[in-house]
Backbone as ProteinMPNN parsed JSONL, in Angstrom:
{"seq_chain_A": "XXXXXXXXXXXXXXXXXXXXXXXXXXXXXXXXXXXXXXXXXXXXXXXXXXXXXXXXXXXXXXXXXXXXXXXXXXXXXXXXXXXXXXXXXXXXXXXXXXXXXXXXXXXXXXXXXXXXXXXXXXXXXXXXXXXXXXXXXXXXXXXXXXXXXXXXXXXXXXXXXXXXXXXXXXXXXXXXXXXXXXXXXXXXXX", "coords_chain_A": {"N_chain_A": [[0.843, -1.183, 0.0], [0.618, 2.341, -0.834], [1.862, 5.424, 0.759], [0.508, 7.201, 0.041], [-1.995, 6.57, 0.214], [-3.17, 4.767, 2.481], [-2.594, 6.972, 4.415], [-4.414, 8.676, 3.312], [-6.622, 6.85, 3.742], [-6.175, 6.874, 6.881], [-7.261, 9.221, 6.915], [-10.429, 9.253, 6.203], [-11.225, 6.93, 7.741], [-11.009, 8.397, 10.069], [-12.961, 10.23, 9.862], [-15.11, 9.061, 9.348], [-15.552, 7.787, 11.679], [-15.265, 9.959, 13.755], [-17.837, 11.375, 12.51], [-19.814, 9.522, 14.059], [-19.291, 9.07, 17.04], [-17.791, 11.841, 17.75], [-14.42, 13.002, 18.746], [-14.151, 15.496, 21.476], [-13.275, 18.473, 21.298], [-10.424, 20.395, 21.284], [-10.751, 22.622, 24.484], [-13.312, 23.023, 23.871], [-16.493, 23.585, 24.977], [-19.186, 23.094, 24.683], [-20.507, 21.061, 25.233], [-21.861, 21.325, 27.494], [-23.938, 22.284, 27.713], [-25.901, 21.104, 27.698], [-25.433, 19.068, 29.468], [-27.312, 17.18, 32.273], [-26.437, 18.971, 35.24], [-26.727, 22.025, 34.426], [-29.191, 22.031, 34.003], [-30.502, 21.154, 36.248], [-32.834, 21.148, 39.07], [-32.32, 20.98, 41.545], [-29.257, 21.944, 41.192], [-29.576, 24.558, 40.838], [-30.743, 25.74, 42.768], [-29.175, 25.431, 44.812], [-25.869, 26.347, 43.831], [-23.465, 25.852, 45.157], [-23.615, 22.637, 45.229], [-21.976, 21.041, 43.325], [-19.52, 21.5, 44.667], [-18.667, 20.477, 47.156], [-17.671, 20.717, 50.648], [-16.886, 19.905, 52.254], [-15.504, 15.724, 53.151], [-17.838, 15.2, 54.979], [-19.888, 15.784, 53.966], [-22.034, 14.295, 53.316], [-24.598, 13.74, 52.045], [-25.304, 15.972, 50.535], [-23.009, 15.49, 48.364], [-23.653, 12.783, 47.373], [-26.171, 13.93, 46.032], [-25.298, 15.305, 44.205], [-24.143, 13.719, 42.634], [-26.219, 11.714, 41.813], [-27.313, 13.136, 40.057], [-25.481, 13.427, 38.168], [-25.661, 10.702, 37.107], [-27.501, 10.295, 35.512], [-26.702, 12.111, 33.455], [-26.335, 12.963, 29.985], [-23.852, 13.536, 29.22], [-22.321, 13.389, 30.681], [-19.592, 11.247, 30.112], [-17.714, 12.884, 28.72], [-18.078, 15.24, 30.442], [-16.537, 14.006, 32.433], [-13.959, 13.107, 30.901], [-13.189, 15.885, 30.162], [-12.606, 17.116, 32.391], [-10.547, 15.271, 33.415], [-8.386, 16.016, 31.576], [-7.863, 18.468, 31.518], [-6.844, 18.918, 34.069], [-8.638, 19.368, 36.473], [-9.488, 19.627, 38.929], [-11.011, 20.367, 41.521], [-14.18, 19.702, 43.203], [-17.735, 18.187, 41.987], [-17.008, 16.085, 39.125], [-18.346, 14.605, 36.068], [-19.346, 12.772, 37.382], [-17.848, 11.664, 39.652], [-16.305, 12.771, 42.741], [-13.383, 14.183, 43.563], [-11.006, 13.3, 44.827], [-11.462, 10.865, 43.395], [-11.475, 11.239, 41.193], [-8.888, 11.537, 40.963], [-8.048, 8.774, 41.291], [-8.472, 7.709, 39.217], [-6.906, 9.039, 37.223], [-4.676, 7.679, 36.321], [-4.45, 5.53, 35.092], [-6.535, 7.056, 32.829], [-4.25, 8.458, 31.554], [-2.759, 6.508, 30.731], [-4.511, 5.876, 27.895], [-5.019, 4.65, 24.872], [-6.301, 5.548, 22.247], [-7.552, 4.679, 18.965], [-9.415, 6.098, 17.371], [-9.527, 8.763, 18.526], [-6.505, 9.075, 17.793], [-7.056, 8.931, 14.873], [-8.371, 11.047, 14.194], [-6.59, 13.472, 15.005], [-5.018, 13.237, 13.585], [-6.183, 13.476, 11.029], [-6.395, 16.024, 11.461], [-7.848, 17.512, 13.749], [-8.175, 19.191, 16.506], [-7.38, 17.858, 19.392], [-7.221, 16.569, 22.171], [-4.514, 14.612, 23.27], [-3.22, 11.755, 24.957], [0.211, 10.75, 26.208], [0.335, 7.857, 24.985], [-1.21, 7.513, 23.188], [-0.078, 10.099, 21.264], [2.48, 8.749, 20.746], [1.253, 6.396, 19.186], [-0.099, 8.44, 17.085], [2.813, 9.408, 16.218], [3.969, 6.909, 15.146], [1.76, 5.923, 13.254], [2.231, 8.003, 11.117], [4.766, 7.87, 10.42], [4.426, 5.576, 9.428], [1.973, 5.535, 7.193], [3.768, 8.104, 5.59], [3.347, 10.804, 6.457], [4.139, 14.277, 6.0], [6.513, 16.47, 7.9], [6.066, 19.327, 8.726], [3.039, 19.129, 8.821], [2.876, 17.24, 10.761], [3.876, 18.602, 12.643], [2.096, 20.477, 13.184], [-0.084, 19.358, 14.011], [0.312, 17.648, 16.268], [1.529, 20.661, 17.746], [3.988, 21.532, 18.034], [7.838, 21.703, 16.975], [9.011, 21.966, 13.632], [11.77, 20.445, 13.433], [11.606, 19.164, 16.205], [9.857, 17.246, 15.238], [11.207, 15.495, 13.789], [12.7, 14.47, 14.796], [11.536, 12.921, 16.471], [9.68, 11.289, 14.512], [12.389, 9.865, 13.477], [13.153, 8.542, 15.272], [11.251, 6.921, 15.671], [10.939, 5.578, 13.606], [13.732, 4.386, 13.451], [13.555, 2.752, 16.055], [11.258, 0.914, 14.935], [13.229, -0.582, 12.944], [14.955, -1.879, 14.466], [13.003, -3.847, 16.076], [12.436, -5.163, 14.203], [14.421, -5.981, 13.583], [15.246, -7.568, 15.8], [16.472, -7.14, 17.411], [17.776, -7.169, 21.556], [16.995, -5.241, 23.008], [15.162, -3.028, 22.028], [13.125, -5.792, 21.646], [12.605, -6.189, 24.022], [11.702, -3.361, 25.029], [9.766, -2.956, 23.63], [7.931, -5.266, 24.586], [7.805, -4.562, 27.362], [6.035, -2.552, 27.211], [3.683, -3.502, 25.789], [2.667, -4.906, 28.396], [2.455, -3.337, 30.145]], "CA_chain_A": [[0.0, 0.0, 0.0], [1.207, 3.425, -0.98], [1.559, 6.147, 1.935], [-0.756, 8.192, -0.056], [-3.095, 5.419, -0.025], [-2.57, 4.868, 4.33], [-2.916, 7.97, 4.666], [-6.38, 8.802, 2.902], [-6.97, 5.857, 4.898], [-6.592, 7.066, 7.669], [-8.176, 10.436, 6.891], [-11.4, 8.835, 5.777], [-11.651, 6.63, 9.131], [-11.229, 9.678, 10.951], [-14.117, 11.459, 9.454], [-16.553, 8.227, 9.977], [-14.817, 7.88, 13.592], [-15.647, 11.326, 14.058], [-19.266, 11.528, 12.556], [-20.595, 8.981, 15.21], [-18.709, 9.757, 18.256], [-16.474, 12.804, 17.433], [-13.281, 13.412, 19.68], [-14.445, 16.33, 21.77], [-12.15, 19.32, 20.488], [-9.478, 21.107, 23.043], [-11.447, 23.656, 24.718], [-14.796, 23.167, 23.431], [-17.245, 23.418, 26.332], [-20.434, 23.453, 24.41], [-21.68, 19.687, 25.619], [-22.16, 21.758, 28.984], [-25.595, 23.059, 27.662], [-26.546, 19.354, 27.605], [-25.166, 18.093, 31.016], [-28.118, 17.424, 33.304], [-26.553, 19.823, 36.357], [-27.654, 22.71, 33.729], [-31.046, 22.465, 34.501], [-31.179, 20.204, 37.379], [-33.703, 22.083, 40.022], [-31.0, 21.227, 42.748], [-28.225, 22.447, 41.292], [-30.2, 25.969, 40.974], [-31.556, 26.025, 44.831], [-27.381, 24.845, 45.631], [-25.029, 26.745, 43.164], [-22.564, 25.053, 45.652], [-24.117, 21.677, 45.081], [-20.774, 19.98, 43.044], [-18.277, 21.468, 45.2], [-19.209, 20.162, 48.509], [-16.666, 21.59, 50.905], [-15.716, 18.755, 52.718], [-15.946, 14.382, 53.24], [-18.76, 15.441, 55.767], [-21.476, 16.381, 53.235], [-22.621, 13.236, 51.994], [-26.002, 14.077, 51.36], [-24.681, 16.495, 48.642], [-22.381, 14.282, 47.159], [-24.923, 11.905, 46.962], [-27.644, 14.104, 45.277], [-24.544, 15.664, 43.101], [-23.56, 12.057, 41.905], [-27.325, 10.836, 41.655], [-27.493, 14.143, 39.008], [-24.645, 12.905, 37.557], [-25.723, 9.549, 36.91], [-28.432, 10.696, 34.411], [-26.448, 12.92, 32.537], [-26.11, 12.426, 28.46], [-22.875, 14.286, 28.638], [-20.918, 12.899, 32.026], [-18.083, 10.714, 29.549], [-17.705, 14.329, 28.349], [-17.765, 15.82, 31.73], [-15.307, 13.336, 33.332], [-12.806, 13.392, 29.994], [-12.857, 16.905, 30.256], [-11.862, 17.585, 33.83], [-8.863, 14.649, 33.333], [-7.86, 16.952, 30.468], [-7.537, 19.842, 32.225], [-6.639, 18.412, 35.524], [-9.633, 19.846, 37.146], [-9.282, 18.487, 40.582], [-11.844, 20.825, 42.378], [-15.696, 19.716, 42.793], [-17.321, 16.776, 41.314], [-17.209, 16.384, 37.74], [-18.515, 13.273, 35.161], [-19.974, 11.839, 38.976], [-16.58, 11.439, 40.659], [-15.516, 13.243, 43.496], [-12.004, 15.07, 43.235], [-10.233, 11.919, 45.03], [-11.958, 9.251, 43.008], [-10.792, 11.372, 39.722], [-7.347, 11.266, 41.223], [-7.549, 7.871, 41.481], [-8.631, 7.277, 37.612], [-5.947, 9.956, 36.188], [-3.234, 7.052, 35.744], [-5.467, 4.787, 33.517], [-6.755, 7.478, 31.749], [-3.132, 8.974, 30.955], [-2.205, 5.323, 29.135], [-5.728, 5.548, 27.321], [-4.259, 4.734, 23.568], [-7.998, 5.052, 21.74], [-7.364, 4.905, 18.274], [-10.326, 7.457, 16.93], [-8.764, 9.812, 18.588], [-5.71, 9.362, 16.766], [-7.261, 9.344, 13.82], [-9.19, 12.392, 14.576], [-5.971, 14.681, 15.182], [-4.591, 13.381, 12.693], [-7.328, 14.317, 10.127], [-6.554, 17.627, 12.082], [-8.824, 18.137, 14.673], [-7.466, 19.344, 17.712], [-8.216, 16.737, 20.39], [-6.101, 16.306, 23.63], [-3.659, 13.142, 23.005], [-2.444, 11.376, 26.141], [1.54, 10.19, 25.688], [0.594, 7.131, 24.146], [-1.652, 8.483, 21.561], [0.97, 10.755, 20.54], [3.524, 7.938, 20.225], [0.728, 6.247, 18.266], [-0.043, 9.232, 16.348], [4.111, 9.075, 15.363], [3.916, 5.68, 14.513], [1.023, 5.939, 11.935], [2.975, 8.962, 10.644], [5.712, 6.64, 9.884], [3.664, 4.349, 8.233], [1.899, 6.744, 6.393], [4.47, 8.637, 5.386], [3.006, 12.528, 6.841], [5.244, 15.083, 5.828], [6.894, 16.828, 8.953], [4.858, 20.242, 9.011], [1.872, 18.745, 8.709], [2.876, 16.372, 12.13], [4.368, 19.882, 13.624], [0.832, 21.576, 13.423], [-0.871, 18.421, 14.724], [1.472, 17.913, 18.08], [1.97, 21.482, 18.162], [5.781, 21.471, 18.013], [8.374, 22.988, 16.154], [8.982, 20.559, 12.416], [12.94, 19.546, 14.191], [11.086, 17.854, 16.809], [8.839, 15.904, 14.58], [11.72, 14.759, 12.56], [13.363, 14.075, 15.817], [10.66, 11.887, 16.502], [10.048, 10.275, 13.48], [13.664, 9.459, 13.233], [13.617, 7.558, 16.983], [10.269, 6.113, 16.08], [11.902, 4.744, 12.361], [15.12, 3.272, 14.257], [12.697, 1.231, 16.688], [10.734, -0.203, 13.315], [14.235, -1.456, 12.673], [15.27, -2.246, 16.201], [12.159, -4.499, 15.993], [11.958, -6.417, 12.776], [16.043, -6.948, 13.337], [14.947, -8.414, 16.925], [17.322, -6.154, 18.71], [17.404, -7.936, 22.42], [16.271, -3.857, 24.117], [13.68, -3.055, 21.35], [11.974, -6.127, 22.015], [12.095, -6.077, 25.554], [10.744, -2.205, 24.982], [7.908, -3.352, 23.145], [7.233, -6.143, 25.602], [7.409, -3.708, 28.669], [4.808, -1.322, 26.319], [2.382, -4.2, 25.913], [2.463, -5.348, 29.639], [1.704, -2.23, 30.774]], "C_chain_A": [[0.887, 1.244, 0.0], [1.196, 4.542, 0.236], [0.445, 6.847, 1.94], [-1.805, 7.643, 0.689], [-3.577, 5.25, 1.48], [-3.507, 5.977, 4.443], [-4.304, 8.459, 4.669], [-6.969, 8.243, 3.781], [-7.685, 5.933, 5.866], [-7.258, 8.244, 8.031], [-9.901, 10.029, 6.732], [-11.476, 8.117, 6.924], [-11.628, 7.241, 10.382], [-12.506, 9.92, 10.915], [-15.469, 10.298, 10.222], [-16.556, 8.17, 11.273], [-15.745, 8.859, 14.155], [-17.324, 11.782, 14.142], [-20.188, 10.57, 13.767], [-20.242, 9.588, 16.53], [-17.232, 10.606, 17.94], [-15.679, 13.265, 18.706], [-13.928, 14.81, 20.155], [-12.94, 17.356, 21.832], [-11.496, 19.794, 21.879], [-10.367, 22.414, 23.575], [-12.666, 24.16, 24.508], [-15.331, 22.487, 24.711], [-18.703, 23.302, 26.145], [-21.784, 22.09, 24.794], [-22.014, 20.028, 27.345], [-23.451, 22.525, 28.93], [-26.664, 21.719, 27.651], [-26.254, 18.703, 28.895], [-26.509, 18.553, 32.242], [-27.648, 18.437, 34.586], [-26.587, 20.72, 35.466], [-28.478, 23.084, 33.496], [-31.639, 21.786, 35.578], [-31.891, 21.389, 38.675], [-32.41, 22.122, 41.068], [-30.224, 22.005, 42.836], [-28.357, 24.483, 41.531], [-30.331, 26.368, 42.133], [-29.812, 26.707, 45.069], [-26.42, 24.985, 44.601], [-23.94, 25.95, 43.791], [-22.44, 23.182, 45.756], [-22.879, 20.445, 45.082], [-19.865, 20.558, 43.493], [-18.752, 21.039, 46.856], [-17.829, 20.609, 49.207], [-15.804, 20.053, 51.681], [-16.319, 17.223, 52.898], [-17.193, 14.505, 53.952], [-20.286, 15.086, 55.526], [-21.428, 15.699, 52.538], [-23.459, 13.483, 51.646], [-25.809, 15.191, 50.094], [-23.987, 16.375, 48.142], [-23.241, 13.434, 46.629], [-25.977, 12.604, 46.269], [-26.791, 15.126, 44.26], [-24.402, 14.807, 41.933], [-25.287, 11.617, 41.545], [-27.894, 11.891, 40.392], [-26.733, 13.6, 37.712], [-24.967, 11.537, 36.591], [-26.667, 9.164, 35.92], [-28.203, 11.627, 33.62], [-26.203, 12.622, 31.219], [-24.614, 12.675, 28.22], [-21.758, 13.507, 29.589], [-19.83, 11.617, 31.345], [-17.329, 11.928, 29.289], [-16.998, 15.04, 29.336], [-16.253, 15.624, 32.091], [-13.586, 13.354, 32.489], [-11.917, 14.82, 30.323], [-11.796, 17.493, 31.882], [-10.6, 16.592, 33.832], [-7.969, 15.412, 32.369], [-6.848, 17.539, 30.739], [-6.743, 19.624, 33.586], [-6.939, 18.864, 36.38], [-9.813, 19.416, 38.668], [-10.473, 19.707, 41.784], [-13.655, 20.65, 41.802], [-16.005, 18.208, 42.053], [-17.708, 17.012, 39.821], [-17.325, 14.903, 37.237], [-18.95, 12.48, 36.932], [-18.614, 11.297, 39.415], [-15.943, 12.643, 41.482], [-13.95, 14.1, 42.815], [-10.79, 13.348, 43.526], [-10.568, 10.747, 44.399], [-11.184, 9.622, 41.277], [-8.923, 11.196, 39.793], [-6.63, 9.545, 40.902], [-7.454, 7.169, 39.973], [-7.496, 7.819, 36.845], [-4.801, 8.786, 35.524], [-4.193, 6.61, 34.662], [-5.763, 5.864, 32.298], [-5.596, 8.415, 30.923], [-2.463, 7.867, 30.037], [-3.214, 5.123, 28.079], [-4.801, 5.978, 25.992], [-5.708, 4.623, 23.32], [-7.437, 5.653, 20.119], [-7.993, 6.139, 16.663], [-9.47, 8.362, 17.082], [-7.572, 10.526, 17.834], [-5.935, 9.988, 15.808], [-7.629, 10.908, 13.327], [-8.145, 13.591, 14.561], [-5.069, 13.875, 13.777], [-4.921, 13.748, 11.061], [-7.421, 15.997, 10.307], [-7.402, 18.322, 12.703], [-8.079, 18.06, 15.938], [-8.346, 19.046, 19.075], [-6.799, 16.5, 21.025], [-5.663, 14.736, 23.449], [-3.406, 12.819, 24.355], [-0.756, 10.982, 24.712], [1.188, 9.208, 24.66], [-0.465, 6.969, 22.919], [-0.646, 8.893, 20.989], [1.73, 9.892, 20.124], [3.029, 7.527, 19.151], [0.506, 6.873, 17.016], [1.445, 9.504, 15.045], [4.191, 7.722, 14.369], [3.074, 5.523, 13.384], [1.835, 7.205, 10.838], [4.073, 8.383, 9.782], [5.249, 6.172, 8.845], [3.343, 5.024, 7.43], [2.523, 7.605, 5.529], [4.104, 10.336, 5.303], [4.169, 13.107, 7.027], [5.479, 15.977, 7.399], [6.265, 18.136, 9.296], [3.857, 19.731, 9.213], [1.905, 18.308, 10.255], [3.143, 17.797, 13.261], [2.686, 20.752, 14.258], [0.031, 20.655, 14.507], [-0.688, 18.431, 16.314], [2.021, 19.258, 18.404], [3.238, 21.94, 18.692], [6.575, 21.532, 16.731], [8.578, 20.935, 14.922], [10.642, 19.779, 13.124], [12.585, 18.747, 15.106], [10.358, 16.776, 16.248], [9.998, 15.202, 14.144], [12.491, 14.04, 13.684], [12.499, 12.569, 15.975], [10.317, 10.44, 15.794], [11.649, 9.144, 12.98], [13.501, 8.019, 14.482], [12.252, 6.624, 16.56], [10.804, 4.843, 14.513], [13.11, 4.082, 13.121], [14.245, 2.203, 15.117], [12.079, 0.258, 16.032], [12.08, -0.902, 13.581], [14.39, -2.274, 13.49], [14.615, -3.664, 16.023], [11.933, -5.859, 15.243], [13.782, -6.853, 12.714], [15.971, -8.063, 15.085], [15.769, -8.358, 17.689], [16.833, -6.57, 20.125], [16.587, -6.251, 23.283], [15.436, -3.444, 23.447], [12.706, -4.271, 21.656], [11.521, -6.449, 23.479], [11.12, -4.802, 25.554], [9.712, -2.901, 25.01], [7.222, -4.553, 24.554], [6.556, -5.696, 26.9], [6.449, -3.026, 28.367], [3.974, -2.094, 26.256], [2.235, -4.698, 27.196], [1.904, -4.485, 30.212], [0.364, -2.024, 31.207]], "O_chain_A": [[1.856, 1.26, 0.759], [0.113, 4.419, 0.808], [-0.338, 7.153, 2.84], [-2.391, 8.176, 1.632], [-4.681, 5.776, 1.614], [-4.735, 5.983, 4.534], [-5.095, 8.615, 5.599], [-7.737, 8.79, 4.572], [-8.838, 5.585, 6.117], [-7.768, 8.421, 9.138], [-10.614, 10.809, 7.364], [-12.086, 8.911, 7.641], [-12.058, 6.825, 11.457], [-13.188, 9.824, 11.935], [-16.311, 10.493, 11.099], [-17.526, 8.492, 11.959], [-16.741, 8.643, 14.845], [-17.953, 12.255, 15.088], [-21.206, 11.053, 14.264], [-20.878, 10.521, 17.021], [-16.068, 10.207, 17.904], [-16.26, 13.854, 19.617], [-14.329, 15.451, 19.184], [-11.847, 17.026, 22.293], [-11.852, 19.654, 23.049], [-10.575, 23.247, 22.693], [-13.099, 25.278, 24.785], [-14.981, 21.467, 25.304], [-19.471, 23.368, 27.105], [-23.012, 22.027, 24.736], [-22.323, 19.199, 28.201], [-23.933, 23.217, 29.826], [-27.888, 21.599, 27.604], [-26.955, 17.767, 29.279], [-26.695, 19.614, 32.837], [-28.674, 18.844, 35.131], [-26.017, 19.847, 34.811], [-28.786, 24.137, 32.938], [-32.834, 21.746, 35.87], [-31.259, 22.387, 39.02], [-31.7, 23.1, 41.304], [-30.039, 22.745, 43.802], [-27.628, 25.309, 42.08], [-29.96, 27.497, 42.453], [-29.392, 27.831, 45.343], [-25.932, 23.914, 44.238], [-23.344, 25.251, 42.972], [-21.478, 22.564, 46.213], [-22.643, 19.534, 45.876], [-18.884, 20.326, 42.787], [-19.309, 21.941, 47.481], [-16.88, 20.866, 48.466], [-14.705, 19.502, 51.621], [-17.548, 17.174, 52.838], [-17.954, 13.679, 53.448], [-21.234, 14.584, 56.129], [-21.026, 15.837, 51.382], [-23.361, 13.57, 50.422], [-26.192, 15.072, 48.931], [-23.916, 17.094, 47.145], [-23.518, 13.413, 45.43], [-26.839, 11.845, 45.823], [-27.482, 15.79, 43.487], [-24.494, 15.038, 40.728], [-25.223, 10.901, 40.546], [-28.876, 11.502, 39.759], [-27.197, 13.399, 36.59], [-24.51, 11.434, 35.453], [-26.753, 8.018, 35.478], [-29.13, 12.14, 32.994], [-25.584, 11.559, 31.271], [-24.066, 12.179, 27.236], [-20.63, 13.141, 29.258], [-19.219, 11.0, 32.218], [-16.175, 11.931, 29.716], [-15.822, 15.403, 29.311], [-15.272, 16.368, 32.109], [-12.488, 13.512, 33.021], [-10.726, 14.983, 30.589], [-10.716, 18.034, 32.12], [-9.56, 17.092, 34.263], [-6.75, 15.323, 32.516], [-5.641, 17.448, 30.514], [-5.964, 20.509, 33.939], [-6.141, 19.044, 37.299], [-10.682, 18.643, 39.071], [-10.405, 19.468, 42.99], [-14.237, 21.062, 40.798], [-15.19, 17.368, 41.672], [-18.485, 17.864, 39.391], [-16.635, 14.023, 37.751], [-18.446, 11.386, 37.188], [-18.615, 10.066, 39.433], [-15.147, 13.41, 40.94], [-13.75, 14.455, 41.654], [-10.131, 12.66, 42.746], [-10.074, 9.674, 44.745], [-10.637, 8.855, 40.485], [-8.077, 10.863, 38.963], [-5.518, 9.16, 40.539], [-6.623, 6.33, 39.624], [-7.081, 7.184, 35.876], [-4.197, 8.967, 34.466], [-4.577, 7.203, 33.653], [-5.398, 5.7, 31.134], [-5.878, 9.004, 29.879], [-1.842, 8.067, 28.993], [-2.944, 4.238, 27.268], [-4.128, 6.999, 25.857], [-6.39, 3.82, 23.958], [-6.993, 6.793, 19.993], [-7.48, 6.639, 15.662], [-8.739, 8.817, 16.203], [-7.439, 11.679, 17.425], [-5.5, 11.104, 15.524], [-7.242, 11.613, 12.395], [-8.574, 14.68, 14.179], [-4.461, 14.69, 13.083], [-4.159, 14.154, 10.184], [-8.073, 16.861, 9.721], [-7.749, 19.471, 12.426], [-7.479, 17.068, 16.35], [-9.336, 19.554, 19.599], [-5.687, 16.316, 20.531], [-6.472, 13.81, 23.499], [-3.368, 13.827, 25.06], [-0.594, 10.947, 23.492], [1.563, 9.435, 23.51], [-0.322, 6.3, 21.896], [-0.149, 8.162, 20.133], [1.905, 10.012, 18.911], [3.597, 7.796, 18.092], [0.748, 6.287, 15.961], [1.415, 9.681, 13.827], [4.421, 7.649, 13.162], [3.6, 4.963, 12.422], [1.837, 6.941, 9.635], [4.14, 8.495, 8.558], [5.551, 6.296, 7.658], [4.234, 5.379, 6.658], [1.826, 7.953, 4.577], [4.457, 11.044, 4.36], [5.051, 12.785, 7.823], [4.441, 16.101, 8.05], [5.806, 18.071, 10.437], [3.628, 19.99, 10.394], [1.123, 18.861, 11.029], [2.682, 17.914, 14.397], [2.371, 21.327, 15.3], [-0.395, 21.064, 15.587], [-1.299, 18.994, 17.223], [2.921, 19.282, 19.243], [3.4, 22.645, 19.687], [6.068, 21.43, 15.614], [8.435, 19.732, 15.136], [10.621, 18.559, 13.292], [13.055, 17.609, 15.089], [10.265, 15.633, 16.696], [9.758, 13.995, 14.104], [12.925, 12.924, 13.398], [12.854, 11.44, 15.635], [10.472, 9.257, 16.098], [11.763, 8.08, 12.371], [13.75, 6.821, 14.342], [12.181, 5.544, 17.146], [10.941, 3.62, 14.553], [13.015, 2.856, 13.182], [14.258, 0.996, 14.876], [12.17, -0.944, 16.283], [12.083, -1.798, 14.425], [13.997, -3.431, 13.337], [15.355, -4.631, 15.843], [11.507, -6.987, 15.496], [14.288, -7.742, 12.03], [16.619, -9.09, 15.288], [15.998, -9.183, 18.573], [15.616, -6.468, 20.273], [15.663, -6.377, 24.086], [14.439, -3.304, 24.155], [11.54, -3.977, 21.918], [10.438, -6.832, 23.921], [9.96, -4.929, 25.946], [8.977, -3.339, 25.895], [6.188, -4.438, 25.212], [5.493, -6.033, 27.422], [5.752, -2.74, 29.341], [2.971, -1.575, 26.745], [1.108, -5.188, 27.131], [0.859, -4.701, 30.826], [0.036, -0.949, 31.711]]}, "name": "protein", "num_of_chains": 1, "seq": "XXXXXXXXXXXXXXXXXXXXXXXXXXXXXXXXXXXXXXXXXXXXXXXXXXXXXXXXXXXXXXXXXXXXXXXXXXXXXXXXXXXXXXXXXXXXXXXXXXXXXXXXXXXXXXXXXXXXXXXXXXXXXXXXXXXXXXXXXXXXXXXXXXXXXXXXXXXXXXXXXXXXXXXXXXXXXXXXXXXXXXXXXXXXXX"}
């Protein structure tokens, strides 16, 4: 298969990606006119509702989270505040300490939409191993080094930097280099 060819590829499984469940963009806040605390009667009475002040006030955690739990938007919510690293109040129905406790998982979250999605050029928050991913189809692909600069928002010497280290591990790999495939092994155990 030609890079062009890849490529399109993966531009065109972006877009379908996208049209069902589209990567929510960096800084777009507009699925917050849709999140049940928006019109929940409660949250109106109790502007203070999702920040409860302290472990004390279960009863408004509990009728924060029981808001929560009927929202259309709270994957949304909860994405968003790991994003950002929102750590005050509850957001997506988790507490502040319960999102603390999710942040690792959702910092190895490799979801391949996403990829696709910034790499079609929509600006959507990568964790690390997105981005690596993101290099790696790049590779394959063969995406010219501006193009990857705009995407990852970094200067075109780092992409090529990149690309370079992520091309030597291909090799590394398929020559069965004994620390490339330990890498990779330690990268899928994870």
């Amino acid at each position: 298969m030609k890079p062009q060819d890849l490529n399109a590829g993966i531009e065109q499984k972006a877009s379908v990606m996208c049209g069902q469940l589209a990567p929510r963009l960096r800084g777009d806040q507009t699925w917050q006119r849709r999140a049940a605390c928006a019109v929940a009667a409660e949250a109106m009475k109790d502007p203070e509702l999702f920040f409860p002040g302290t472990h004390e006030d279960e009863q408004r955690i509990r009728l924060a989270k029981e808001i929560c739990s009927s929202c259309a938007v709270r994957e949304t919510c909860l994405e968003a505040a790991l994003e950002c690293g929102d750590a005050v109040g509850i957001r997506g129905g988790l507490t502040e300490v319960e999102r603390r406790a999710v942040r690792h998982r959702f910092e190895l979250r490799c979801d391949p939409v996403r990829v696709a999605a910034a790499l079609a050029g929509r600006d959507v928050y990568l964790t690390r191993p997105e981005r690596q991913e993101l290099v790696r189809w790049a590779v394959e692909s063969g995406t010219p080094a501006p193009r990857m600069a705009r995407v990852l928002k970094v200067s075109e010497a780092h992409v090529k930097k990149l690309l370079r280290r992520e091309r030597r591990t291909d090799v590394d790999v398929c020559l069965g280099t004994p620390s490339a495939v330990q890498a990779t092994c330690e990268t899928a155990s994870a």
